[in-house]
């Protein structure tokens, strides 16, 4: 085998200042969802890569305590809301002559101000499609470039509302298919040709993503089936001179057990692997059934609640042997962030299953205003006003759960992680009187403390939306925590939602003389992995035991 030598392509990289082919923190977390920023052309002749300049980006510093005599300090460039952002450029290298590098220049209409490189898609070796967006992120510009041997020239441009999914190019190498909002505010596949976008799918449901495009068909995942936004199924539409009606490929497969599907295709789409989040019986052992009867599982109830003029979905884990004439404690498991979804048909065996089956707690989730996959009108309800309707709707849902007749009004709790920790804290601080206790893991306290890309996408800059930033803080609600039991949890090495956030909540609670519980995890990041993960769930279980299962008698 002939040995291959490596060739250095870039020479200006500098730690925490210039990064080539690898995104900085905010691009990795909020834009690419990847630790790579390189894209090979179809034949491998060219390599596109992004350069990130973080020279002017403010840094966050936190301690790693380790086991040494002195802790070390971690420094990460991290742009917060309203602060200076990294600058991204896109270059293409000729792999035959690596010293030959050309820049794919951002269009003037975008490049005149702060902007983001959103996605890169090779069409052919000499054609590349790039999505750019202004810092405000309310529109995306898809620019197609052709290479003339020396420069990448702009040949076609399309502007549309912000939908970050990449285009899928047809065989003509100029028209493409893309998921974007239709005129009714639902995400659907559009065929874009000569600058005109023609919808391929339609209805009061949404396409989640395109799985595969061939010369004859589009395969995609949507939540159309049975009008239930929490389901996922694989569909096929044939293409050509006209487009066929969608054909569902998974709706009839194991429909009693399998209602949340995805698919991964072979290169030529001759085969695909279907994945389903389901409960699968590997062996039907009747002798084992008698033993398992003592480990009874909860049952899932799903439905809609009429809130603020919308029919919004919930799911409930009901304890074994559930009886409607009994009163049960209730735990709300919340996330609540923009375009999120908790009430779905994915099979789970998790902490909530344990609480419901072993402790007799009803565990419920509700997708209020701001949640996704039900149309833009619901999702955009919290645009420019985070911390409002997504919090209010959780409280409204609880009151509707109480009206069902089987909730113990003296034993209601809420918990969440990250954005869910924020919603938990905002709900507890609302002074509604419905909660006995709550748990917030790694919560946001103030949106000024979170990263610019995510925060400004929904709230704009602080100076452009000052009142909403001011009214959306957990710290301003500190005095209302006197009437609830509160457990605040955070990792000291969280590079995403910084420990600063919980520190500010703690400080505000102390100022108001609020008694609360706190648990920090030394040197653990946002995911609280390793031994901390088991410790966390043990600690939260004990907290809920005191609050919901065996409350103190006063």
Coordinates of C-alpha atoms in Angstrom, one line a residue:
X1 CA 0.0 0.0 0.0
X2 CA 1.4 3.3 -1.0
X3 CA 2.0 5.6 1.9
X4 CA 0.2 8.9 2.0
X5 CA 1.6 12.0 3.5
X6 CA -0.4 14.7 5.2
X7 CA -0.4 18.3 3.9
X8 CA -1.2 21.3 6.1
X9 CA -3.7 23.5 4.4
X10 CA -4.1 26.3 6.9
X11 CA -1.4 28.1 8.8
X12 CA -3.2 30.9 10.7
X13 CA -4.9 28.9 13.5
X14 CA -4.5 30.1 17.0
X15 CA -6.2 28.7 20.1
X16 CA -9.4 30.6 21.1
X17 CA -8.8 33.1 18.3
X18 CA -8.7 31.5 14.8
X19 CA -10.2 28.1 14.1
X20 CA -10.2 26.4 10.7
X21 CA -12.4 23.5 9.9
X22 CA -13.6 23.2 13.4
X23 CA -16.4 25.4 14.8
X24 CA -16.0 27.6 17.9
X25 CA -18.4 27.0 20.8
X26 CA -21.4 28.9 19.6
X27 CA -21.3 27.6 16.0
X28 CA -20.9 24.0 17.2
X29 CA -23.8 24.3 19.7
X30 CA -26.3 26.5 17.9
X31 CA -25.6 26.5 14.1
X32 CA -23.9 23.2 12.9
X33 CA -24.7 20.9 15.8
X34 CA -21.3 19.3 14.9
X35 CA -17.7 19.6 15.8
X36 CA -16.7 19.7 12.1
X37 CA -16.8 22.6 9.6
X38 CA -15.5 20.9 6.5
X39 CA -17.4 19.8 3.4
X40 CA -16.0 17.6 0.6
X41 CA -17.2 18.1 -3.0
X42 CA -18.9 15.0 -4.6
X43 CA -15.7 13.6 -6.1
X44 CA -13.3 14.8 -3.4
X45 CA -11.6 17.2 -5.7
X46 CA -12.4 20.2 -3.5
X47 CA -12.6 20.8 0.2
X48 CA -14.7 23.6 1.6
X49 CA -14.0 24.7 5.2
X50 CA -15.0 27.5 7.5
X51 CA -12.7 29.9 9.3
X52 CA -13.9 31.3 12.6
X53 CA -12.4 34.5 13.9
X54 CA -13.1 34.8 17.7
X55 CA -10.4 37.5 18.3
X56 CA -13.0 40.0 19.6
X57 CA -15.4 37.5 21.2
X58 CA -15.6 37.9 25.0
X59 CA -14.6 34.8 27.0
X60 CA -16.2 32.9 29.8
X61 CA -13.8 31.5 32.5
X62 CA -14.6 28.8 35.0
X63 CA -12.5 26.6 37.3
X64 CA -11.7 23.0 37.0
X65 CA -10.9 21.8 40.5
X66 CA -9.4 18.4 39.6
X67 CA -7.3 16.8 42.3
X68 CA -4.3 19.1 42.3
X69 CA -3.2 21.7 44.8
X70 CA -4.5 24.5 42.6
X71 CA -7.5 24.5 40.3
X72 CA -7.0 25.2 36.6
X73 CA -9.0 27.8 34.6
X74 CA -10.9 27.0 31.4
X75 CA -11.3 29.9 29.0
X76 CA -13.9 29.7 26.2
X77 CA -14.9 32.4 23.7
X78 CA -18.6 32.7 24.3
X79 CA -20.7 35.5 22.8
X80 CA -23.6 36.4 25.0
X81 CA -26.8 38.2 23.9
X82 CA -25.9 41.6 22.4
X83 CA -22.1 41.1 22.6
X84 CA -19.5 40.8 19.8
X85 CA -20.0 37.6 17.6
X86 CA -17.4 35.5 15.9
X87 CA -16.8 36.2 12.2
X88 CA -17.1 33.3 9.8
X89 CA -15.6 32.9 6.3
X90 CA -15.9 30.1 3.8
X91 CA -12.9 28.9 1.7
X92 CA -12.5 26.1 -0.9
X93 CA -9.2 24.3 -1.3
X94 CA -8.1 22.4 -4.5
X95 CA -6.9 19.0 -3.1
X96 CA -4.7 18.5 -6.2
X97 CA -3.0 21.9 -5.5
X98 CA -3.7 22.6 -1.8
X99 CA -1.9 26.0 -2.0
X100 CA -4.7 27.1 -4.3
X101 CA -7.4 28.5 -2.0
X102 CA -10.5 30.6 -3.0
X103 CA -13.0 32.3 -0.8
X104 CA -16.8 31.9 -1.2
X105 CA -17.8 35.5 -0.5
X106 CA -20.9 36.3 1.5
X107 CA -23.5 38.4 -0.6
X108 CA -23.4 42.1 0.0
X109 CA -27.0 42.2 1.3
X110 CA -25.9 39.9 4.2
X111 CA -22.2 40.7 4.6
X112 CA -22.8 44.4 5.3
X113 CA -23.6 43.6 8.9
X114 CA -23.3 40.8 11.4
X115 CA -24.2 37.5 9.9
X116 CA -23.9 33.7 10.2
X117 CA -22.8 31.0 7.9
X118 CA -25.8 28.6 8.2
X119 CA -25.1 25.6 5.9
X120 CA -22.9 24.4 3.0
X121 CA -24.2 22.0 0.4
X122 CA -22.1 20.8 -2.6
X123 CA -24.2 20.3 -5.8
X124 CA -21.3 19.4 -8.2
X125 CA -17.6 19.9 -7.9
X126 CA -18.0 23.3 -9.5
X127 CA -21.3 24.3 -7.8
X128 CA -21.9 25.0 -4.2
X129 CA -25.0 26.2 -2.3
X130 CA -24.5 28.2 0.9
X131 CA -27.1 29.5 3.3
X132 CA -26.4 32.8 5.1
X133 CA -28.5 34.6 7.6
X134 CA -28.3 38.0 9.2
X135 CA -27.7 38.2 12.9
X136 CA -31.4 38.7 13.6
X137 CA -32.1 35.3 11.9
X138 CA -35.5 36.1 10.6
X139 CA -34.6 35.3 7.0
X140 CA -32.2 33.0 5.3
X141 CA -30.4 33.7 2.0
X142 CA -29.6 30.6 -0.1
X143 CA -26.9 31.6 -2.5
X144 CA -25.7 29.3 -5.3
X145 CA -22.2 29.8 -6.6
X146 CA -20.4 28.5 -9.7
X147 CA -16.6 28.1 -10.0
X148 CA -15.0 29.6 -13.2
X149 CA -11.5 28.3 -12.4
X150 CA -10.6 31.3 -10.3
X151 CA -13.6 32.6 -8.4
X152 CA -16.9 31.4 -7.0
X153 CA -19.5 33.5 -8.7
X154 CA -23.1 34.1 -7.5
X155 CA -25.6 32.7 -10.0
X156 CA -28.9 32.3 -8.1
X157 CA -30.3 33.5 -4.8
X158 CA -33.4 32.8 -2.8
X159 CA -34.6 34.5 0.3
X160 CA -37.1 32.9 2.7
X161 CA -38.1 32.8 6.3
X162 CA -35.8 31.1 8.7
X163 CA -35.8 27.3 8.4
X164 CA -32.3 25.9 8.9
X165 CA -32.7 22.6 7.0
X166 CA -30.5 22.1 4.0
X167 CA -31.7 22.0 0.4
X168 CA -31.8 18.7 -1.5
X169 CA -30.8 19.3 -5.2
X170 CA -32.4 17.6 -8.1
X171 CA -30.7 15.9 -11.1
X172 CA -30.6 19.2 -13.0
X173 CA -28.2 20.5 -10.4
X174 CA -30.1 23.8 -10.1
X175 CA -33.6 23.2 -8.8
X176 CA -34.0 21.8 -5.3
X177 CA -36.4 20.6 -2.7
X178 CA -36.5 22.2 0.7
X179 CA -38.7 22.2 3.8
X180 CA -40.0 25.7 4.5
X181 CA -43.2 27.3 5.8
X182 CA -46.1 27.4 3.4
X183 CA -48.6 30.3 3.1
X184 CA -50.6 28.8 6.0
X185 CA -47.6 28.6 8.4
X186 CA -46.9 24.9 8.2
X187 CA -43.5 23.3 7.3
X188 CA -43.8 21.5 4.0
X189 CA -41.6 20.4 1.1
X190 CA -41.3 22.9 -1.7
X191 CA -39.7 22.5 -5.1
X192 CA -37.7 25.6 -5.9
X193 CA -37.0 26.2 -9.6
X194 CA -36.2 29.5 -11.4
X195 CA -36.7 31.3 -8.0
X196 CA -40.2 30.0 -7.6
X197 CA -41.1 27.8 -4.7
X198 CA -44.0 25.3 -5.4
X199 CA -45.4 23.3 -2.5
X200 CA -45.2 19.5 -2.9
X201 CA -46.9 18.6 0.4
X202 CA -49.7 20.5 2.2
X203 CA -52.0 20.3 5.2
X204 CA -52.3 21.1 8.9
X205 CA -49.3 19.0 9.8
X206 CA -45.6 19.3 9.2
X207 CA -42.7 17.7 7.4
X208 CA -39.9 17.1 9.9
X209 CA -37.2 16.5 7.4
X210 CA -36.4 15.0 4.0
X211 CA -34.7 11.7 4.4
X212 CA -33.6 11.0 0.8
X213 CA -34.0 12.4 -2.7
X214 CA -33.7 10.2 -5.8
X215 CA -34.4 11.0 -9.5
X216 CA -37.9 9.4 -9.0
X217 CA -38.9 10.1 -5.5
X218 CA -38.7 12.1 -2.3
X219 CA -38.7 10.2 1.1
X220 CA -39.5 12.3 4.1
X221 CA -40.6 12.0 7.7
X222 CA -43.8 13.9 8.9
X223 CA -46.4 13.9 11.6
X224 CA -49.4 13.7 9.2
X225 CA -50.8 10.3 10.3
X226 CA -54.0 10.5 12.4
X227 CA -53.5 14.2 13.0
X228 CA -51.1 13.5 15.9
X229 CA -48.1 15.9 15.9
X230 CA -46.2 13.7 18.3
X231 CA -46.0 10.8 15.8
X232 CA -43.3 10.3 13.1
X233 CA -43.8 8.2 9.9
X234 CA -41.8 7.8 6.7
X235 CA -43.5 8.9 3.5
X236 CA -42.8 8.7 -0.2
X237 CA -43.7 11.1 -3.0
X238 CA -42.9 10.2 -6.6
X239 CA -41.6 13.1 -8.7
X240 CA -41.3 13.8 -12.4
X241 CA -43.6 15.8 -14.6
X242 CA -46.0 15.8 -11.7
X243 CA -45.9 14.8 -8.0
X244 CA -47.9 11.9 -6.6
X245 CA -50.0 11.9 -3.4
X246 CA -47.9 11.0 -0.4
X247 CA -47.6 7.2 0.4
X248 CA -46.9 6.3 4.0
X249 CA -44.4 3.5 4.2
X250 CA -44.5 2.9 8.0
X251 CA -48.0 3.8 9.1
X252 CA -49.3 0.2 9.0
X253 CA -46.2 -1.4 10.5
X254 CA -46.7 -2.4 14.2
X255 CA -49.0 0.5 14.6
X256 CA -50.0 -0.6 18.1
X257 CA -46.4 -0.4 19.3
X258 CA -44.4 1.7 16.8
X259 CA -45.6 5.2 16.2
X260 CA -42.3 7.2 16.1
X261 CA -40.2 6.2 13.1
X262 CA -37.1 7.3 11.2
X263 CA -35.2 5.9 8.3
X264 CA -31.6 5.8 7.0
X265 CA -31.1 5.1 3.3
X266 CA -28.4 3.3 1.3
X267 CA -26.5 5.5 -1.2
X268 CA -28.8 4.7 -4.1
X269 CA -32.0 4.3 -1.9
X270 CA -32.3 0.6 -2.8
X271 CA -32.5 -0.1 0.9
X272 CA -33.4 1.7 4.0
X273 CA -33.1 0.9 7.7
X274 CA -36.1 1.8 9.7
X275 CA -35.7 2.8 13.3
X276 CA -38.6 2.9 15.7
X277 CA -38.8 3.9 19.3
X278 CA -40.9 1.1 20.6
X279 CA -41.3 -1.6 23.2
X280 CA -40.1 -4.8 21.6
X281 CA -40.8 -8.3 23.0
X282 CA -37.7 -10.3 22.4
X283 CA -39.0 -13.4 24.0
X284 CA -42.5 -14.3 25.2
X285 CA -41.7 -16.1 28.4
X286 CA -44.9 -16.9 30.3
X287 CA -43.0 -18.2 33.3
X288 CA -41.5 -14.8 33.6
X289 CA -44.8 -13.0 33.4
X290 CA -45.8 -14.0 36.9
X291 CA -42.5 -12.5 38.3
X292 CA -42.9 -9.3 36.3
X293 CA -46.4 -8.7 37.6
X294 CA -45.0 -7.1 40.7
X295 CA -43.1 -4.7 38.5
X296 CA -46.1 -3.1 36.9
X297 CA -45.6 -0.5 34.3
X298 CA -47.5 2.8 34.0
X299 CA -50.0 3.4 31.2
X300 CA -49.8 6.4 28.9
X301 CA -52.7 8.7 28.3
X302 CA -52.6 11.3 25.5
X303 CA -55.0 14.0 24.5
X304 CA -55.5 17.7 23.9
X305 CA -56.4 20.7 26.1
X306 CA -58.1 23.8 24.8
X307 CA -55.7 26.6 25.8
X308 CA -55.6 30.2 24.4
X309 CA -57.7 29.2 21.4
X310 CA -55.5 26.2 20.5
X311 CA -55.9 22.4 20.9
X312 CA -52.5 21.6 22.6
X313 CA -51.2 18.1 23.3
X314 CA -50.4 16.5 26.6
X315 CA -49.3 13.1 27.8
X316 CA -49.7 11.5 31.2
X317 CA -48.0 8.4 32.8
X318 CA -50.7 6.9 35.0
X319 CA -49.6 4.6 37.8
X320 CA -50.5 0.9 37.6
X321 CA -54.0 0.1 38.7
X322 CA -55.0 3.7 38.2
X323 CA -58.4 4.6 39.6
X324 CA -60.2 7.8 38.6
X325 CA -61.9 8.2 41.9
X326 CA -58.5 8.4 43.8
X327 CA -56.3 11.4 44.2
X328 CA -52.7 11.2 42.9
X329 CA -49.7 13.5 43.2
X330 CA -48.7 15.2 39.9
X331 CA -45.2 15.9 38.5
X332 CA -45.0 18.1 35.4
X333 CA -42.0 17.2 33.3
X334 CA -41.3 20.3 31.2
X335 CA -39.0 21.7 28.6
X336 CA -41.0 24.4 26.9
X337 CA -38.4 25.9 24.6
X338 CA -39.2 27.2 21.1
X339 CA -40.0 24.5 18.6
X340 CA -39.7 21.8 21.3
X341 CA -42.0 18.8 21.8
X342 CA -42.4 16.6 25.0
X343 CA -45.8 15.0 24.2
X344 CA -44.9 12.5 21.5
X345 CA -45.2 8.8 20.7
X346 CA -41.6 7.8 21.4
X347 CA -41.3 4.9 23.7
X348 CA -39.4 5.7 26.9
X349 CA -38.4 3.8 30.0
X350 CA -37.0 6.5 32.3
X351 CA -37.1 8.2 35.6
X352 CA -40.7 9.2 35.0
X353 CA -41.6 5.5 34.5
X354 CA -40.0 4.7 37.9
X355 CA -41.9 7.5 39.7
X356 CA -45.2 6.5 38.2
X357 CA -44.9 2.8 38.7
X358 CA -43.1 2.7 42.0
X359 CA -44.1 5.9 43.8
X360 CA -47.6 6.3 42.4
X361 CA -47.0 9.7 40.9
X362 CA -48.7 10.9 37.7
X363 CA -46.0 12.3 35.4
X364 CA -47.3 14.6 32.8
X365 CA -45.9 16.8 30.0
X366 CA -47.7 19.5 28.0
X367 CA -46.7 21.3 24.8
X368 CA -48.0 24.8 25.2
X369 CA -47.6 27.9 23.0
X370 CA -44.1 28.1 21.5
X371 CA -43.8 24.3 21.0
X372 CA -43.1 22.9 17.6
X373 CA -44.5 20.8 14.7
X374 CA -48.0 22.2 14.9
X375 CA -47.6 25.3 12.7
X376 CA -45.9 28.6 12.9
X377 CA -48.8 30.3 14.7
X378 CA -48.3 28.2 17.8
X379 CA -44.5 28.2 17.6
X380 CA -44.2 32.0 17.0
X381 CA -46.5 32.8 20.0
X382 CA -43.4 33.4 22.2
X383 CA -41.3 35.3 19.7
X384 CA -39.7 38.3 21.3
X385 CA -41.2 37.3 24.7
X386 CA -39.6 34.2 26.2
X387 CA -40.8 33.4 29.7
X388 CA -44.4 34.3 29.1
X389 CA -46.9 32.0 27.4
X390 CA -44.8 28.8 27.6
X391 CA -44.8 29.3 31.4
X392 CA -48.4 30.5 31.7
X393 CA -49.7 27.5 29.7
X394 CA -48.0 25.0 32.0
X395 CA -50.0 26.5 34.9
X396 CA -53.2 26.5 32.8
X397 CA -52.7 22.9 31.9
X398 CA -52.3 21.9 35.6
X399 CA -55.6 23.6 36.4
X400 CA -57.2 21.6 33.6
X401 CA -55.6 18.4 34.9
X402 CA -57.1 19.2 38.3
X403 CA -60.5 19.5 36.7
X404 CA -60.1 15.8 35.6
X405 CA -60.8 14.9 39.2
X406 CA -57.9 12.6 40.1
X407 CA -55.1 15.1 41.0
X408 CA -54.3 15.9 44.6
X409 CA -54.1 19.7 44.6
X410 CA -51.8 19.6 47.7
X411 CA -49.2 17.5 45.9
X412 CA -48.2 19.1 42.6
X413 CA -44.6 19.5 41.5
X414 CA -42.7 20.6 38.4
X415 CA -39.2 19.8 37.1
X416 CA -37.0 20.5 34.1
X417 CA -33.5 20.7 32.7
X418 CA -31.9 23.6 30.9
X419 CA -34.7 25.5 29.2
X420 CA -37.0 23.2 31.3
X421 CA -35.2 24.4 34.4
X422 CA -35.9 27.9 33.3
X423 CA -39.6 27.3 32.8
X424 CA -39.7 25.4 36.1
X425 CA -38.2 28.3 37.9
X426 CA -40.4 30.9 36.2
X427 CA -43.5 28.9 37.0
X428 CA -42.6 28.4 40.6
X429 CA -41.9 32.1 40.8
X430 CA -45.2 33.1 39.2
X431 CA -47.0 32.9 42.6
X432 CA -49.8 30.9 41.1
X433 CA -50.4 28.8 44.3
X434 CA -50.6 25.5 42.4
X435 CA -47.1 24.1 43.2
X436 CA -45.8 22.5 46.3
X437 CA -42.3 22.1 45.0
X438 CA -40.0 22.0 42.0
X439 CA -36.6 21.0 40.7
X440 CA -34.5 23.1 38.3
X441 CA -31.4 21.5 36.7
X442 CA -29.0 23.9 35.0
X443 CA -31.6 26.6 34.5
X444 CA -31.3 30.0 32.7
X445 CA -31.7 32.9 35.1
X446 CA -31.4 35.8 32.7
X447 CA -31.3 35.7 28.9
X448 CA -28.5 38.3 28.9
X449 CA -26.3 35.5 30.3
X450 CA -27.0 33.0 27.4
X451 CA -25.4 32.8 24.0
X452 CA -26.1 35.3 21.3
X453 CA -27.2 32.9 18.5
X454 CA -29.9 31.1 20.4
X455 CA -31.1 34.1 22.5
X456 CA -31.3 36.7 19.7
X457 CA -33.1 34.2 17.4
X458 CA -36.1 34.5 19.7
X459 CA -35.5 37.7 21.6
X460 CA -33.4 40.0 19.4
X461 CA -30.6 42.0 21.1
X462 CA -31.2 43.3 24.7
X463 CA -31.1 46.9 23.5
X464 CA -33.8 46.1 20.9
X465 CA -36.2 44.3 23.3
X466 CA -35.3 45.7 26.7
X467 CA -38.7 45.2 28.4
X468 CA -38.9 41.5 27.4
X469 CA -35.4 40.8 28.7
X470 CA -36.3 42.6 32.0
X471 CA -39.6 40.8 32.5
X472 CA -38.2 37.3 31.7
X473 CA -35.7 36.9 34.6
X474 CA -36.1 34.3 37.3
X475 CA -34.3 36.5 39.8
X476 CA -37.0 39.1 39.7
X477 CA -39.5 36.5 41.0
X478 CA -37.3 35.4 43.9
X479 CA -39.7 36.6 46.7
X480 CA -42.5 34.2 45.3
X481 CA -40.3 31.2 46.1
X482 CA -41.1 31.5 49.8
X483 CA -44.3 29.5 49.3
X484 CA -42.6 26.5 47.5
X485 CA -39.9 24.0 48.1
X486 CA -37.1 24.5 45.5
X487 CA -34.2 22.3 44.5
X488 CA -31.6 24.1 42.4
X489 CA -29.0 21.9 40.6
X490 CA -26.0 22.9 38.4
X491 CA -22.6 21.6 37.3
X492 CA -19.7 24.0 38.0
X493 CA -18.1 23.3 34.6
X494 CA -21.2 23.9 32.6
X495 CA -19.9 25.6 29.4
X496 CA -23.4 25.9 28.0
X497 CA -25.7 27.3 30.7
X498 CA -23.0 28.7 32.9
X499 CA -22.9 28.2 36.7
X500 CA -23.3 31.9 36.8
X501 CA -27.0 31.5 36.1
X502 CA -27.7 29.4 39.2
X503 CA -25.4 31.5 41.2
X504 CA -27.5 34.6 40.4
X505 CA -30.7 32.7 41.3
X506 CA -29.2 31.7 44.6
X507 CA -28.1 35.2 45.3
X508 CA -31.5 36.6 44.6
X509 CA -33.2 34.0 46.8
X510 CA -30.8 34.8 49.7
X511 CA -31.6 38.5 49.3
X512 CA -35.3 37.7 49.7
X513 CA -34.5 35.3 52.7
X514 CA -35.9 32.3 50.8
X515 CA -35.0 28.9 52.2
X516 CA -34.1 26.5 49.4
X517 CA -32.1 23.4 48.6
X518 CA -29.1 23.4 46.2
X519 CA -26.8 20.7 44.7
X520 CA -23.8 21.5 42.6
X521 CA -21.7 19.0 40.8
X522 CA -18.0 19.7 40.8
X523 CA -16.3 19.7 37.4
X524 CA -19.4 18.5 35.6
X525 CA -20.8 20.1 32.5
X526 CA -24.4 20.6 31.2
X527 CA -25.1 16.9 30.9
X528 CA -24.0 16.0 34.4
X529 CA -22.4 12.7 33.2
X530 CA -20.5 10.1 35.1
X531 CA -21.2 9.5 38.8
X532 CA -23.1 12.8 39.0
X533 CA -25.9 11.4 36.8
X534 CA -26.9 8.6 39.2
X535 CA -26.4 10.8 42.2
X536 CA -28.6 13.5 40.7
X537 CA -31.6 11.2 40.1
X538 CA -31.2 9.6 43.5
X539 CA -31.2 13.0 45.1
X540 CA -34.2 14.2 43.1
X541 CA -36.1 11.1 44.0
X542 CA -35.5 11.7 47.7
X543 CA -36.6 15.3 47.2
X544 CA -39.9 14.3 45.6
X545 CA -40.4 11.6 48.3
X546 CA -40.4 14.4 50.9
X547 CA -42.6 16.7 48.7
X548 CA -45.1 14.4 47.1
X549 CA -45.0 10.9 48.5
X550 CA -44.4 11.4 52.2
X551 CA -45.0 15.1 52.9
X552 CA -44.3 16.5 56.3
X553 CA -47.2 16.9 58.6
X554 CA -47.3 20.4 60.2

